[in-house]
Tab-separated table of C-alpha atoms and ligand atoms in Angstrom:
chain	number	residue	atom	x	y	z
F	5	MET	CA	-0.053	0.058	0.059
F	6	PHE	CA	3.095	2.505	0.701
F	7	ASP	CA	4.550	3.572	-2.521
F	8	LEU	CA	7.449	6.141	-2.064
F	9	ASN	CA	6.758	7.671	-5.297
F	10	ASN	CA	3.281	8.255	-3.792
F	11	GLN	CA	1.011	11.073	-5.785
F	12	GLY	CA	1.021	13.702	-2.876
F	13	GLN	CA	4.811	14.023	-3.360
F	14	LYS	CA	4.519	14.837	-7.167
F	15	LEU	CA	2.072	17.170	-6.313
F	16	TYR	CA	4.243	18.375	-3.330
F	17	GLN	CA	7.115	19.117	-5.821
F	18	LYS	CA	4.509	20.810	-8.735
F	19	ALA	CA	3.445	23.028	-5.548
F	20	LEU	CA	7.007	23.782	-4.326
F	21	LYS	CA	7.316	25.536	-7.710
F	22	LEU	CA	3.943	26.905	-7.714
F	23	ILE	CA	3.599	27.975	-4.047
F	24	PRO	CA	6.622	29.425	-2.106
F	25	GLY	CA	7.475	27.272	0.806
F	26	GLY	CA	5.138	23.894	-0.982
F	27	THR	CA	2.451	25.015	1.533
F	28	GLN	CA	0.805	28.133	3.981
F	29	LEU	CA	1.654	26.372	7.038
F	30	LEU	CA	4.975	25.315	8.467
F	31	SER	CA	3.855	22.290	10.121
F	32	LYS	CA	1.963	21.124	7.357
F	33	ARG	CA	5.035	20.813	5.572
F	34	PRO	CA	6.328	17.264	4.597
F	35	GLU	CA	9.681	17.445	5.813
F	36	MET	CA	8.237	18.060	8.641
F	37	PHE	CA	7.511	14.825	9.366
F	38	LEU	CA	9.277	12.581	6.673
F	39	PRO	CA	10.761	14.294	3.326
F	40	GLU	CA	10.280	12.777	-0.486
F	41	GLN	CA	7.979	10.461	1.698
F	42	TRP	CA	5.320	12.090	3.309
F	43	PRO	CA	1.425	11.588	1.542
F	44	SER	CA	1.146	15.093	2.052
F	45	TYR	CA	-2.465	15.409	0.930
F	46	TYR	CA	-5.649	14.056	1.744
F	47	SER	CA	-8.444	12.950	-0.062
F	48	LYS	CA	-10.982	12.647	2.864
F	49	CYS	CA	-10.820	12.697	6.411
F	50	LYS	CA	-13.387	11.799	9.419
F	51	GLY	CA	-12.648	11.351	12.930
F	52	VAL	CA	-8.896	10.233	13.679
F	53	GLU	CA	-9.281	8.709	9.882
F	54	VAL	CA	-7.134	10.249	7.070
F	55	TRP	CA	-7.399	8.716	3.223
F	56	ASP	CA	-4.376	10.331	0.735
F	57	LEU	CA	-4.600	10.377	-2.736
F	58	GLU	CA	-4.131	6.795	-3.759
F	59	GLY	CA	-7.324	6.117	-0.992
F	60	ASN	CA	-4.392	4.570	1.695
F	61	ARG	CA	-6.300	4.975	4.751
F	62	TYR	CA	-4.016	6.341	7.830
F	63	ILE	CA	-5.169	6.844	11.960
F	64	ASP	CA	-4.080	9.861	12.478
F	65	MET	CA	-1.239	9.600	15.867
F	66	THR	CA	0.014	12.553	15.093
F	67	ILE	CA	-0.911	16.246	15.685
F	68	CYS	CA	-4.510	16.126	13.793
F	69	GLY	CA	-5.255	19.609	11.856
F	70	VAL	CA	-2.001	20.885	13.630
F	71	GLY	CA	-4.317	21.394	16.788
F	72	ALA	CA	-7.306	22.568	14.648
F	73	CYS	CA	-9.762	19.621	15.314
F	74	THR	CA	-10.667	18.645	19.357
F	75	LEU	CA	-13.689	16.760	18.602
F	76	GLY	CA	-12.193	14.611	15.600
F	77	TYR	CA	-11.830	15.552	11.396
F	78	ALA	CA	-15.878	16.261	10.042
F	79	ASP	CA	-17.341	16.237	13.255
F	80	PHE	CA	-20.732	15.440	12.620
F	81	ASP	CA	-22.506	18.070	15.155
F	82	VAL	CA	-20.317	21.127	13.599
F	83	ASP	CA	-20.387	20.498	10.275
F	84	ARG	CA	-24.926	20.053	10.543
F	85	ALA	CA	-24.771	23.818	12.235
F	86	VAL	CA	-22.183	24.654	9.821
F	87	VAL	CA	-23.723	22.934	6.496
F	88	GLU	CA	-26.949	24.885	7.943
F	89	ALA	CA	-25.024	28.106	7.993
F	90	ILE	CA	-24.380	27.535	4.409
F	91	LYS	CA	-28.206	27.297	3.511
F	92	SER	CA	-29.077	30.306	5.482
F	93	GLY	CA	-26.350	32.169	3.843
F	94	ASN	CA	-22.734	32.583	4.593
F	95	MET	CA	-22.064	36.372	3.895
F	96	CYS	CA	-24.813	39.466	3.701
F	97	THR	CA	-25.630	42.716	4.160
F	98	LEU	CA	-26.631	42.437	7.771
F	99	ASN	CA	-25.026	40.560	10.363
F	100	VAL	CA	-25.156	37.342	12.200
F	101	PRO	CA	-26.860	36.798	15.401
F	102	GLU	CA	-24.751	34.283	16.479
F	103	GLU	CA	-22.268	36.640	16.975
F	104	ILE	CA	-24.362	37.916	19.596
F	105	GLU	CA	-24.771	34.583	21.052
F	106	LEU	CA	-21.039	33.082	20.879
F	107	ALA	CA	-20.128	36.072	23.103
F	108	GLU	CA	-22.532	35.869	25.749
F	109	LEU	CA	-21.194	32.279	25.685
F	110	LEU	CA	-17.407	32.871	25.353
F	111	CYS	CA	-18.396	35.409	28.682
F	112	GLU	CA	-20.005	33.276	30.199
F	113	ILE	CA	-17.441	30.392	30.395
F	114	HIS	CA	-14.904	33.651	31.374
F	115	PRO	CA	-16.938	35.668	33.843
F	116	TRP	CA	-13.933	37.756	34.222
F	117	ALA	CA	-14.494	39.024	30.786
F	118	ASP	CA	-16.762	41.660	28.948
F	119	MET	CA	-16.655	42.158	25.450
F	120	VAL	CA	-15.491	39.872	22.526
F	121	ARG	CA	-14.312	41.133	18.923
F	122	TYR	CA	-13.686	38.549	16.128
F	123	ALA	CA	-11.422	37.183	13.479
F	124	ARG	CA	-10.633	34.137	12.163
F	125	THR	CA	-6.807	32.958	12.572
F	126	GLY	CA	-4.666	32.985	14.952
F	127	GLY	CA	-1.913	34.942	13.944
F	128	GLU	CA	-4.324	37.826	13.248
F	129	ALA	CA	-6.508	37.579	16.450
F	130	MET	CA	-3.153	38.193	18.633
F	131	THR	CA	-2.410	41.210	16.556
F	132	ILE	CA	-6.088	42.752	17.219
F	133	ALA	CA	-4.924	42.139	20.995
F	134	ILE	CA	-1.494	43.934	20.219
F	135	ARG	CA	-3.411	46.869	18.739
F	136	ILE	CA	-6.284	46.903	21.627
F	137	ALA	CA	-3.744	47.071	23.869
F	138	ARG	CA	-1.022	49.379	22.447
F	139	ALA	CA	-4.097	51.953	21.512
F	140	ALA	CA	-5.717	51.119	24.721
F	141	MET	CA	-2.168	52.655	26.896
F	142	GLY	CA	-0.773	54.485	23.851
F	143	LYS	CA	2.468	52.879	24.636
F	144	GLU	CA	4.667	51.099	22.425
F	145	LYS	CA	6.470	48.074	24.051
F	146	ILE	CA	5.551	44.260	24.644
F	147	LEU	CA	6.530	42.047	26.956
F	148	PHE	CA	6.114	38.574	25.431
F	149	CYS	CA	6.739	34.982	26.219
F	150	GLY	CA	6.964	32.159	23.454
F	151	TYR	CA	5.050	32.065	19.569
F	152	HIS	CA	2.486	34.337	18.582
F	153	GLY	CA	1.709	33.843	15.332
F	154	TRP	CA	3.766	35.300	11.283
F	155	HIS	CA	3.008	39.232	11.946
F	156	ASP	CA	5.146	41.789	11.940
F	157	TRP	CA	4.809	43.298	15.676
F	158	TYR	CA	5.831	39.723	16.767
F	159	LEU	CA	9.350	39.014	14.244
F	160	SER	CA	9.926	42.918	14.860
F	161	ALA	CA	11.630	41.071	18.209
F	162	ASN	CA	14.392	39.409	15.580
F	163	LEU	CA	15.261	43.097	14.515
F	164	ALA	CA	17.285	44.129	17.570
F	165	ASN	CA	18.953	40.577	17.706
F	166	ASP	CA	18.511	37.736	15.776
F	167	LYS	CA	18.518	35.118	18.898
F	168	ALA	CA	15.700	37.139	20.559
F	169	LEU	CA	13.463	34.583	20.021
F	170	ASP	CA	16.111	31.681	21.394
F	171	GLY	CA	14.391	29.907	24.410
F	172	GLN	CA	10.952	31.221	22.913
F	173	LEU	CA	8.759	28.378	21.402
F	174	LEU	CA	9.934	28.728	17.504
F	175	PRO	CA	13.559	30.640	17.318
F	176	GLY	CA	15.420	31.382	14.148
F	177	LEU	CA	12.348	33.182	12.857
F	178	LYS	CA	14.049	35.863	10.149
F	179	PRO	CA	12.686	39.428	10.202
F	180	ALA	CA	12.845	40.035	6.276
F	181	GLY	CA	10.349	42.147	5.559
F	182	VAL	CA	9.911	43.780	8.622
F	183	PRO	CA	10.230	47.506	8.776
F	184	ARG	CA	13.237	48.251	11.090
F	185	GLY	CA	11.369	50.969	13.037
F	186	LEU	CA	9.838	48.196	15.110
F	187	LYS	CA	13.288	47.522	16.588
F	188	LYS	CA	13.020	46.830	20.307
F	189	THR	CA	9.073	47.184	20.294
F	190	SER	CA	8.827	43.724	20.785
F	191	ILE	CA	10.762	42.177	23.852
F	192	PRO	CA	10.644	38.738	24.441
F	193	PHE	CA	11.080	37.267	28.385
F	194	ARG	CA	11.378	33.227	29.238
F	195	TYR	CA	8.784	31.228	30.550
F	196	ASN	CA	8.997	30.214	34.179
F	197	ASN	CA	11.854	33.100	34.951
F	198	LEU	CA	10.140	35.950	36.983
F	199	GLU	CA	13.598	37.528	37.888
F	200	GLU	CA	14.194	37.737	33.754
F	201	PHE	CA	10.286	39.276	33.889
F	202	LYS	CA	10.960	41.683	36.809
F	203	ASN	CA	13.920	43.101	35.768
F	204	LEU	CA	12.370	44.103	31.799
F	205	ILE	CA	9.274	45.442	33.368
F	206	SER	CA	12.231	47.981	35.465
F	207	LYS	CA	13.905	48.690	32.265
F	208	TYR	CA	10.650	49.258	30.317
F	209	ASN	CA	8.761	50.504	33.347
F	210	LYS	CA	6.557	52.927	31.551
F	211	LYS	CA	6.743	52.287	28.022
F	212	ILE	CA	5.151	48.749	27.941
F	213	SER	CA	1.423	48.602	26.459
F	214	ALA	CA	0.955	44.570	27.301
F	215	VAL	CA	2.682	41.780	28.937
F	216	VAL	CA	1.574	38.762	26.054
F	217	MET	CA	2.201	34.735	26.917
F	218	GLU	CA	0.378	31.766	26.982
F	219	PRO	CA	-0.441	30.937	30.439
F	220	VAL	CA	0.573	26.989	30.063
F	221	ARG	CA	2.476	25.278	26.495
F	222	ASN	CA	5.399	22.515	27.065
F	223	TYR	CA	5.410	22.853	31.014
F	224	TRP	CA	3.131	23.247	34.089
F	225	PRO	CA	4.041	27.352	35.341
F	226	GLU	CA	6.140	26.775	38.772
F	227	LYS	CA	4.844	28.463	41.551
F	228	ASN	CA	4.306	32.102	41.905
F	229	PHE	CA	5.439	32.698	37.838
F	230	LEU	CA	2.484	33.141	36.575
F	231	GLU	CA	0.502	34.784	40.200
F	232	GLY	CA	3.927	37.035	40.373
F	233	ILE	CA	3.037	37.962	36.613
F	234	ARG	CA	-0.552	38.732	37.109
F	235	GLN	CA	0.414	41.181	40.259
F	236	ILE	CA	3.082	42.958	38.987
F	237	THR	CA	0.949	43.537	35.640
F	238	LYS	CA	-1.928	44.569	37.563
F	239	GLU	CA	0.022	46.827	39.850
F	240	LYS	CA	1.242	49.049	37.333
F	241	ASP	CA	-1.905	48.444	35.243
F	242	ILE	CA	-0.903	46.654	32.101
F	243	PRO	CA	-3.207	44.473	30.046
F	244	LEU	CA	-2.149	40.855	30.756
F	245	ILE	CA	-2.587	39.185	27.170
F	246	PHE	CA	-2.990	34.853	27.451
F	247	ASP	CA	-2.747	33.362	24.184
F	248	GLU	CA	-5.222	30.336	23.994
F	249	VAL	CA	-4.514	30.123	20.424
F	250	THR	CA	-3.553	26.112	20.978
F	251	SER	CA	-4.046	25.978	24.293
F	252	CYS	CA	-7.879	26.451	24.396
F	253	LEU	CA	-10.260	23.998	24.746
F	254	ARG	CA	-7.760	21.150	25.797
F	255	MET	CA	-7.977	21.117	29.236
F	256	THR	CA	-11.171	22.854	29.928
F	257	SER	CA	-14.328	24.124	27.706
F	258	GLY	CA	-12.862	27.352	27.480
F	259	GLY	CA	-9.387	28.484	28.171
F	260	ILE	CA	-6.342	26.883	29.767
F	261	HIS	CA	-6.340	29.745	32.449
F	262	LEU	CA	-9.627	28.681	33.693
F	263	LYS	CA	-7.514	25.250	35.289
F	264	VAL	CA	-4.560	27.221	36.739
F	265	GLY	CA	-7.036	30.054	38.473
F	266	ILE	CA	-5.067	33.150	37.064
F	267	GLU	CA	-7.538	35.595	35.141
F	268	PRO	CA	-5.722	37.899	32.901
F	269	ASP	CA	-7.023	41.417	30.820
F	270	ILE	CA	-7.639	40.212	27.045
F	271	ALA	CA	-7.327	35.746	26.424
F	272	VAL	CA	-7.254	34.782	22.126
F	273	PHE	CA	-8.938	31.731	21.061
F	274	ALA	CA	-8.580	30.331	17.722
F	275	LYS	CA	-7.275	26.905	16.306
F	276	ALA	CA	-9.515	24.452	18.045
F	277	LEU	CA	-12.847	26.970	18.370
F	278	GLY	CA	-14.167	26.216	15.228
F	279	ASN	CA	-12.958	22.290	15.318
F	280	GLY	CA	-11.801	22.761	11.378
F	281	TYR	CA	-13.562	25.926	10.108
F	282	PRO	CA	-11.878	29.017	10.579
F	283	MET	CA	-12.991	31.424	13.948
F	284	ALA	CA	-10.889	33.155	16.380
F	285	ALA	CA	-11.990	35.330	19.810
F	286	ILE	CA	-10.928	37.866	21.422
F	287	ILE	CA	-12.431	38.112	25.187
F	288	GLY	CA	-11.813	40.859	27.564
F	289	LYS	CA	-12.578	43.695	29.896
F	290	SER	CA	-14.837	46.116	28.467
F	291	LYS	CA	-11.676	48.684	30.116
F	292	PHE	CA	-9.464	47.598	27.406
F	293	MET	CA	-11.417	45.766	24.852
F	294	ASN	CA	-13.552	49.265	24.025
F	295	ALA	CA	-10.269	51.000	23.128
F	296	ALA	CA	-10.973	48.889	19.628
F	297	GLN	CA	-13.144	52.021	18.393
F	298	LYS	CA	-10.160	54.531	19.359
F	299	THR	CA	-8.034	52.258	16.539
F	300	PHE	CA	-9.154	51.114	12.899
F	301	ILE	CA	-9.809	46.650	13.004
F	302	SER	CA	-12.016	45.617	10.442
F	303	SER	CA	-12.112	42.957	7.966
F	304	THR	CA	-14.890	41.476	5.416
F	305	TYR	CA	-14.892	37.949	6.448
F	306	TRP	CA	-14.780	38.011	10.060
F	307	THR	CA	-18.139	39.020	9.603
F	308	ASP	CA	-19.204	35.329	7.771
F	309	LYS	CA	-21.766	32.727	9.279
F	310	ILE	CA	-19.757	29.506	9.019
F	311	GLY	CA	-17.221	30.977	11.912
F	312	PRO	CA	-19.357	31.802	15.194
F	313	ALA	CA	-21.845	28.635	13.869
F	314	ALA	CA	-19.367	26.222	14.195
F	315	ALA	CA	-17.599	27.882	17.368
F	316	LEU	CA	-21.210	27.928	19.430
F	317	ALA	CA	-22.199	23.916	17.766
F	318	THR	CA	-17.974	23.024	19.066
F	319	LEU	CA	-18.681	24.972	22.387
F	320	LYS	CA	-21.696	23.227	23.368
F	321	LYS	CA	-20.621	20.016	22.255
F	322	HIS	CA	-17.092	20.127	24.205
F	323	LYS	CA	-18.949	21.502	26.977
F	324	LYS	CA	-22.061	19.056	27.117
F	325	TYR	CA	-19.411	15.918	26.933
F	326	ASN	CA	-16.787	16.924	28.738
F	327	VAL	CA	-14.425	16.952	25.984
F	328	SER	CA	-11.440	17.760	28.079
F	329	SER	CA	-11.264	14.890	30.349
F	330	HIS	CA	-11.528	12.807	27.104
F	331	LEU	CA	-8.636	14.258	25.621
F	332	ILE	CA	-6.640	14.142	28.575
F	333	PHE	CA	-7.527	10.382	29.535
F	334	ILE	CA	-6.407	9.470	25.889
F	335	GLY	CA	-3.075	11.449	26.127
F	336	SER	CA	-2.549	10.746	29.832
F	337	LEU	CA	-2.394	7.338	27.871
F	338	VAL	CA	0.189	7.805	24.925
F	339	GLN	CA	2.296	9.609	27.238
F	340	GLU	CA	2.074	6.539	29.655
F	341	GLY	CA	2.931	4.323	26.718
F	342	TRP	CA	5.544	6.200	25.689
F	343	ARG	CA	7.254	5.936	28.708
F	344	LYS	CA	6.344	2.110	29.705
F	345	LEU	CA	7.967	1.407	26.012
F	346	ALA	CA	11.269	3.673	27.182
F	347	LYS	CA	11.817	1.609	30.177
F	348	LYS	CA	11.197	-1.615	28.496
F	349	TYR	CA	13.803	-0.909	25.430
F	350	GLU	CA	16.277	0.907	28.140
F	351	LEU	CA	16.019	4.801	26.172
F	352	ASP	CA	16.504	7.690	26.952
F	353	ILE	CA	13.737	10.181	26.106
F	354	GLU	CA	11.741	13.235	26.749
F	355	ILE	CA	7.869	13.891	27.058
F	356	THR	CA	6.640	17.253	27.042
F	357	GLY	CA	3.482	18.986	27.256
F	358	ILE	CA	0.280	18.666	28.898
F	359	PRO	CA	-1.907	15.550	27.973
F	360	PRO	CA	-3.895	16.698	25.070
F	361	LEU	CA	-0.803	18.360	23.540
F	362	SER	CA	1.944	15.887	23.717
F	363	HIS	CA	5.386	15.280	22.794
F	364	TRP	CA	8.202	12.837	22.723
F	365	GLU	CA	12.024	12.718	22.052
F	366	ILE	CA	14.863	9.978	21.954
F	367	LYS	CA	18.009	11.379	22.911
F	368	THR	CA	20.327	9.677	20.945
F	369	LYS	CA	23.187	11.643	18.948
F	370	ASP	CA	21.028	10.813	16.231
F	371	SER	CA	17.606	11.663	17.732
F	372	GLN	CA	15.957	13.310	14.296
F	373	LEU	CA	17.426	10.516	12.092
F	374	THR	CA	16.033	7.792	14.289
F	375	HIS	CA	12.562	9.421	14.751
F	376	THR	CA	12.300	10.124	11.200
F	377	LEU	CA	12.393	6.037	10.400
F	378	ILE	CA	9.705	6.268	13.570
F	379	VAL	CA	7.615	8.107	11.322
F	380	LYS	CA	8.207	6.348	8.079
F	381	ARG	CA	7.769	2.818	9.304
F	382	MET	CA	4.898	3.794	11.117
F	383	LEU	CA	3.379	4.876	8.389
F	384	GLU	CA	4.337	1.702	6.372
F	385	LYS	CA	1.795	0.467	9.020
F	386	GLY	CA	-0.917	2.792	8.342
F	387	PHE	CA	-0.334	6.025	11.221
F	388	LEU	CA	0.473	9.139	10.780
F	389	THR	CA	2.965	10.230	13.391
F	390	SER	CA	6.091	12.454	14.787
F	391	LYS	CA	7.188	13.535	18.024
F	392	ALA	CA	3.556	15.110	18.467
F	393	PHE	CA	0.543	13.934	19.958
F	394	TYR	CA	-2.380	15.841	20.456
F	395	SER	CA	-5.305	14.236	21.691
F	396	THR	CA	-9.208	14.493	19.970
F	397	TYR	CA	-12.542	13.611	21.414
F	398	ALA	CA	-12.448	10.770	18.241
F	399	HIS	CA	-9.564	9.000	19.642
F	400	THR	CA	-10.480	5.663	21.378
F	401	GLU	CA	-8.507	3.548	24.248
F	402	GLU	CA	-8.114	1.074	20.921
F	403	HIS	CA	-6.112	3.388	18.480
F	404	VAL	CA	-3.880	4.266	21.100
F	405	ASN	CA	-2.896	0.402	22.503
F	406	SER	CA	-2.890	-0.313	18.645
F	407	TYR	CA	-0.531	2.960	18.158
F	408	LEU	CA	1.602	1.311	21.137
F	409	LYS	CA	1.785	-1.769	20.029
F	410	THR	CA	2.570	-1.007	16.342
F	411	LEU	CA	5.764	1.791	18.213
F	412	ASP	CA	6.645	-1.410	20.293
F	413	ASN	CA	7.721	-3.341	16.877
F	414	VAL	CA	9.022	-1.259	15.664
F	415	LEU	CA	10.917	0.301	18.330
F	416	ARG	CA	12.174	-3.646	18.616
F	417	GLU	CA	13.318	-3.698	14.986
F	418	LEU	CA	15.516	-0.125	15.374
F	419	ILE	CA	16.667	-0.691	19.031
F	420	PRO	CA	20.091	-2.801	18.460
F	421	TYR	CA	21.246	-0.039	15.225
F	422	ILE	CA	20.310	2.954	18.321
F	423	LYS	CA	21.554	1.022	21.055
F	424	GLU	CA	24.802	0.489	18.622
F	425	GLY	CA	24.765	4.465	17.199
F	426	THR	CA	24.221	2.718	13.230
F	427	ILE	CA	20.648	3.823	12.896
F	428	ASN	CA	21.991	5.328	9.871
F	429	LYS	CA	22.503	1.233	8.347
F	430	LEU	CA	18.327	1.670	8.195
F	431	TYR	CA	18.209	4.829	6.632
F	432	GLN	CA	19.417	6.877	3.985
F	433	GLY	CA	16.765	9.361	3.036
F	434	THR	CA	16.807	12.889	4.216
F	435	ILE	CA	15.936	13.479	7.811
F	436	ALA	CA	13.132	14.948	9.045
F	437	HIS	CA	13.668	19.406	9.877
F	438	THR	CA	13.269	20.758	12.881
F	439	GLY	CA	12.192	23.876	12.846
F	440	PHE	CA	12.404	27.232	11.006
F	441	ARG	CA	15.589	26.614	10.333
F	442	ARG	CA	16.283	24.884	7.899
F	443	LEU	CA	13.030	25.655	5.795
F	444	ILE	CA	13.450	29.413	5.812
B	527	PLP	C1	0.570	29.786	21.029
B	527	PLP	C2	-0.115	30.453	19.575
B	527	PLP	N1	-0.365	31.511	18.932
B	527	PLP	C3	-0.790	31.942	17.541
B	527	PLP	C4	-0.811	31.123	16.621
B	527	PLP	C5	-1.049	31.207	15.608
B	527	PLP	O1	-1.840	31.021	14.482
B	527	PLP	P1	-2.673	30.321	13.113
B	527	PLP	O2	-1.602	29.652	12.742
B	527	PLP	O3	-3.607	30.544	13.794
B	527	PLP	O4	-1.962	31.849	12.874
B	527	PLP	C6	-0.320	29.232	16.794
B	527	PLP	C7	-0.170	28.541	16.185
B	527	PLP	O5	0.417	27.390	16.478
B	527	PLP	C8	0.108	29.163	18.260
B	527	PLP	O6	0.450	28.259	18.703
């Protein structure tokens, strides 16, 4: 079934000539998984199943729509709401009443928030939040931690010093095309480093418009880290913006900040909010959100019906079935499975991430080569895999068991070579890329 000359790869070679970078999203580039061999394109997906262009079926045990589909692919209830939206007309001169129902629901789930604006993607929604904060505060500087998208305000951090984003989620991003005038307007700090944050607050004191961060990503906050940030931003009256583009709808049916018990001034949701349909929300305290009126934030397709209809259906289903507890359960099973396999084969591995956004890495000198080969073997056996696993409501214990059993068989074959340091005997192809550095 698995063909190295697959149609997807042929199409990708064509794409590389027509589309700079081949795809619109780094995380969907085949080089990130299995260069020259990844199926690359799908003809259909449903639940956790994916069919490539030849009709081969895979179980998705990797990033499941880059984290967009916590309910699984083509969820019946969300699709039904979207089909209804399409039937009643997706775009109109008049506005979409679902926007108000969604705003009420988001503020009910997050009682600290009073107002909501909408966008359709994570990076643009973050840019709106930054604009609102700057308009509210009338200052330029942003202190941030982690990855927040491709926009100028964020990439400008690398103008000052191209090491500035090191230690952040995606180091190595190049700021070509970003005006040099933005130099030193966005300043990074590291997660779980309150001292560094305090120093930056002292240094830029009266010039800061916002503090921007994911409340939780690869690691849980250390004691007093988020509390410290919240206390300082409150004292200084600096808006604290939580980027929940990826963390929303994983540990709760809302933001992950509900779990850690720290309330921001603005929070941003995207990705999973529409379960695969573009939808993003910026929620916040009216004290800051009203500043959206002091500036100009406006776009035609932020008003379509599909987005709010999909988000309402997603949130309601998520709450009704307590989807996050399933995501945690499935993610924990996978993490536990990796741990057991590591023990069985005496492998040094590192596991990071909350259970619904799990990552693992084998710690050898040939780690990336080993993972590339694992992806290849797993693909041959019908699984889409990588070093990341994002759980969905459509994953069952059976999927996890069959994935772990297959991974066990693959590791059994590879382990002598891993131990001898001769894994290159089994794979001479191109090694999967690890981040931005190799691709831009
Ligand atoms: C924390 C965070 N912020 C922002 C973004 C950008 O979102 P999008 O890719 O929808 O523009 C991402 C995407 O992965 C993210 O994880």
